[in-house]
Amino acid sequence: GAGVSQTPSNKVTEKGKYVELRCDPISGHTALYWYRQSLGQGPEFLIYFQGTGAADDSGLPNDRFFAVRPEGSVSTLKIQRTERGDSAVYLCASSLSVVETQYFGPGTRLLVL
Amino acid sequence: KQEVTQIPAALSVPEGENLVLNCSFTDSAIYNLQWFRQDPGKGLTSLLLIQSSQREQTSGRLNASLDKSSGRSTLYIAASQPGDSATYLCAVEKVRGGGNKLTFGTGTQLKVEL
């Protein structure tokens, strides 16, 4: 079956702009995770959803970052007033439940000029 | 705060060699540990998952061990092949409030040369 998909695969934007990154989880997966991977680093946890609600958003770096999952399936990560330091690969993962293995998407590579 | 360290950061070996990648973590209160593979431009693929009660897991040419008390794990790759070239990440999971967010190391970039 289809895996986790993320769009766009690449996004170039200018400092100060607003961006949205989309994640389509594996069908039926109730848990969805966002991670951010900076160059040369491992992924860092941002937020995870159980169904429609954000169960843990402790990894969001500041209030410019926000994520939603209104119908418990697709999720959108929103970044306001982008800064050059936001440049990274944003990874999404989903799992059948919060105690099951996470399956990762290919990521969205964000470059803020 | 959990910190995960991987050594070496990069490794280049000739084809056929056996090799060991190391991972250490500061908080031994983990639920499990996973080893992932990451290819350029692609997502992460889970290779092996070791529960905290287990000592090792094997899959084909890969063997991962876990010593929770000392905060260490190793990934052993036997008879390496050029197709093994990738970045290898270890990640620990600590269940808290029902979630299972992963804490990753910085990875080991492996190159297997012909």
Coordinates of C-alpha atoms in Angstrom, one line a residue:
Chain A
G1 CA 0.0 0.0 0.0
A2 CA 1.0 3.6 -0.2
G3 CA 3.4 5.0 2.4
V4 CA 3.5 8.4 4.0
S5 CA 3.6 11.2 1.4
Q6 CA 4.7 14.8 1.9
T7 CA 4.2 17.8 -0.4
P8 CA 5.9 19.7 -1.7
S9 CA 9.2 17.8 -1.8
N10 CA 11.1 21.1 -2.0
K11 CA 10.1 24.6 -1.0
V12 CA 12.1 27.7 -1.5
T13 CA 10.8 30.9 0.1
E14 CA 11.9 34.3 1.2
K15 CA 12.5 35.4 4.7
G16 CA 9.3 36.6 6.3
K17 CA 7.0 34.6 4.1
Y18 CA 4.4 32.1 5.3
V19 CA 4.6 28.4 4.3
E20 CA 2.5 25.3 4.6
L21 CA 3.9 21.8 4.5
R22 CA 1.5 18.9 4.0
C23 CA 1.6 15.3 5.2
D24 CA -0.6 12.4 4.1
P25 CA -0.2 9.5 6.5
I26 CA -0.8 5.9 5.9
S27 CA -4.5 5.2 5.7
G28 CA -5.9 4.1 9.1
H29 CA -2.9 5.4 11.1
T30 CA -4.2 7.4 14.1
A31 CA -0.9 8.8 15.3
L32 CA 1.0 11.4 13.2
Y33 CA 4.4 13.0 14.0
W34 CA 6.4 15.9 12.7
Y35 CA 10.2 16.1 13.0
R36 CA 12.7 18.7 11.8
Q37 CA 16.2 17.6 10.5
S38 CA 18.8 20.3 10.1
L39 CA 21.9 19.7 8.0
G40 CA 24.2 17.2 9.6
Q41 CA 21.9 16.5 12.5
G42 CA 19.4 13.9 13.4
P43 CA 15.7 14.6 13.3
E44 CA 14.2 16.5 16.2
F45 CA 10.7 16.0 17.5
L46 CA 8.3 18.9 16.9
I47 CA 4.7 17.7 17.5
Y48 CA 2.5 14.6 17.4
F49 CA -1.2 14.1 17.0
Q50 CA -3.4 11.4 18.3
G51 CA -6.5 11.6 16.0
T52 CA -7.3 15.3 15.5
G53 CA -5.8 16.6 18.7
A54 CA -2.2 17.7 19.3
A55 CA -1.2 15.4 22.1
D56 CA 2.3 16.8 22.6
D57 CA 3.6 20.0 20.9
S58 CA 6.6 20.5 23.2
G59 CA 9.1 20.4 20.4
L60 CA 7.7 23.4 18.5
P61 CA 10.5 26.0 18.7
N62 CA 8.3 29.0 19.0
D63 CA 4.8 30.4 18.2
R64 CA 5.6 30.9 14.5
F65 CA 5.1 27.2 14.2
F66 CA 1.7 25.6 14.2
A67 CA 0.2 22.3 13.0
V68 CA -3.3 21.0 12.4
R69 CA -5.0 17.7 11.6
P70 CA -8.6 18.7 11.4
E71 CA -10.1 15.4 10.2
G72 CA -7.6 13.0 11.8
S73 CA -5.8 12.2 8.6
V74 CA -3.9 14.8 6.6
S75 CA -1.8 17.2 8.6
T76 CA -0.4 20.6 7.7
L77 CA 2.6 22.2 9.4
K78 CA 2.4 26.0 9.2
I79 CA 5.3 28.4 9.6
Q80 CA 4.7 32.1 9.8
R81 CA 7.3 34.8 9.2
T82 CA 9.9 32.3 8.1
E83 CA 13.5 32.9 9.1
R84 CA 16.7 31.5 7.5
G85 CA 17.2 29.3 10.5
D86 CA 14.0 27.5 9.6
S87 CA 15.8 25.9 6.6
A88 CA 15.7 22.2 7.2
V89 CA 14.1 18.9 6.1
Y90 CA 10.7 18.5 7.7
L91 CA 9.8 14.9 8.2
C92 CA 6.4 13.4 8.9
A93 CA 5.7 9.9 10.3
S94 CA 2.6 8.0 11.1
S95 CA 1.8 4.9 13.1
L96 CA -1.2 2.7 13.7
S97 CA -1.2 3.8 17.3
V98 CA 1.1 5.6 19.7
V99 CA 2.8 2.3 20.7
E100 CA 3.4 1.1 17.1
T101 CA 6.3 1.6 14.8
Q102 CA 6.5 4.9 13.0
Y103 CA 6.7 5.0 9.2
F104 CA 8.5 8.1 7.8
G105 CA 7.7 10.1 4.7
P106 CA 10.5 11.4 2.3
G107 CA 10.4 14.8 3.9
T108 CA 10.0 18.4 2.6
R109 CA 13.2 20.3 2.1
L110 CA 12.6 23.9 3.1
L111 CA 15.0 26.6 2.1
V112 CA 14.5 30.2 3.4
L113 CA 16.5 32.8 1.5
Chain B
K1 CA 17.0 15.7 28.8
Q2 CA 17.9 12.7 26.8
E3 CA 21.0 13.0 24.6
V4 CA 21.9 10.5 22.0
T5 CA 25.4 10.4 20.5
Q6 CA 26.7 8.4 17.6
I7 CA 30.3 7.5 16.8
P8 CA 31.9 7.7 14.3
A9 CA 30.2 10.6 12.5
A10 CA 31.5 9.2 9.2
L11 CA 33.1 5.9 8.1
S12 CA 34.5 4.6 4.8
V13 CA 35.3 0.9 4.4
P14 CA 36.1 -1.4 1.5
E15 CA 33.4 -3.9 0.4
G16 CA 33.3 -7.1 2.4
E17 CA 34.4 -5.7 5.7
N18 CA 32.5 -6.2 8.9
L19 CA 31.8 -3.0 10.8
V20 CA 30.4 -1.6 14.0
L21 CA 28.4 1.6 14.6
N22 CA 28.0 2.9 18.1
C23 CA 25.2 4.8 19.8
S24 CA 25.1 6.0 23.4
F25 CA 22.3 7.7 25.3
T26 CA 22.3 9.5 28.6
D27 CA 19.0 8.4 30.2
S28 CA 18.7 4.7 30.6
A29 CA 15.0 4.8 31.2
I30 CA 14.0 4.0 27.7
Y31 CA 11.1 2.0 26.2
N32 CA 13.0 0.8 23.1
L33 CA 15.8 1.7 20.7
Q34 CA 15.7 1.7 17.0
W35 CA 18.2 1.8 14.2
F36 CA 17.2 3.6 11.0
R37 CA 18.7 4.0 7.6
Q38 CA 18.5 7.2 5.7
D39 CA 19.3 7.5 2.0
P40 CA 19.9 11.0 0.4
G41 CA 16.6 12.7 -0.4
K42 CA 14.5 9.9 1.2
G43 CA 12.8 9.3 4.5
L44 CA 14.0 7.0 7.2
T45 CA 13.6 3.2 7.0
S46 CA 13.5 1.3 10.3
L47 CA 16.1 -1.5 10.3
L48 CA 15.9 -3.0 13.8
L49 CA 13.9 -2.3 17.0
I50 CA 15.1 -3.5 20.4
Q51 CA 12.7 -3.4 23.3
S52 CA 14.2 -2.4 26.6
S53 CA 13.9 -5.9 27.9
Q54 CA 15.8 -7.4 25.0
R55 CA 19.6 -7.6 24.5
E56 CA 19.8 -7.9 20.7
Q57 CA 17.9 -8.2 17.5
T58 CA 19.1 -9.6 14.1
S59 CA 17.9 -9.2 10.6
G60 CA 20.0 -10.7 7.8
R61 CA 23.5 -9.2 7.9
L62 CA 22.5 -6.7 10.6
N63 CA 22.7 -7.3 14.4
A64 CA 21.9 -4.7 17.0
S65 CA 22.7 -5.0 20.6
L66 CA 21.5 -3.0 23.6
D67 CA 23.0 -2.5 27.0
K68 CA 20.5 -0.3 28.7
S69 CA 22.3 0.0 32.0
S70 CA 25.4 1.5 30.4
G71 CA 23.4 3.5 27.8
R72 CA 24.9 1.9 24.8
S73 CA 23.9 0.2 21.6
T74 CA 25.9 -1.1 18.6
L75 CA 24.9 -2.0 15.1
Y76 CA 27.0 -4.7 13.5
I77 CA 27.0 -5.0 9.7
A78 CA 28.5 -8.1 8.3
A79 CA 30.1 -8.4 4.9
S80 CA 29.4 -4.8 3.9
Q81 CA 28.2 -4.0 0.4
P82 CA 28.2 -0.8 -1.6
G83 CA 24.4 -0.8 -1.3
D84 CA 24.8 -0.4 2.5
S85 CA 26.1 3.2 1.9
A86 CA 23.8 5.5 3.7
T87 CA 23.4 7.4 7.0
Y88 CA 22.5 5.3 10.0
L89 CA 20.6 6.8 12.8
C90 CA 19.8 5.4 16.2
A91 CA 16.8 6.7 18.2
V92 CA 15.4 6.0 21.6
E93 CA 11.9 6.1 22.7
K94 CA 10.5 7.0 26.1
V95 CA 6.8 6.6 26.6
R96 CA 5.3 9.6 28.3
G97 CA 1.7 10.4 28.5
G98 CA 0.9 7.9 25.8
G99 CA 3.2 9.3 23.2
N100 CA 6.3 7.7 21.7
K101 CA 8.3 10.6 20.3
L102 CA 11.8 9.6 19.2
T103 CA 15.1 11.2 20.2
F104 CA 17.6 10.7 17.5
G105 CA 21.4 10.7 17.4
T106 CA 23.3 12.8 14.8
G107 CA 24.0 9.7 12.6
T108 CA 26.9 7.9 11.1
Q109 CA 27.5 8.4 7.4
L110 CA 28.7 5.1 5.9
K111 CA 30.4 4.7 2.6
V112 CA 31.2 1.2 1.3
E113 CA 33.6 1.3 -1.5
L114 CA 34.2 -1.2 -4.3

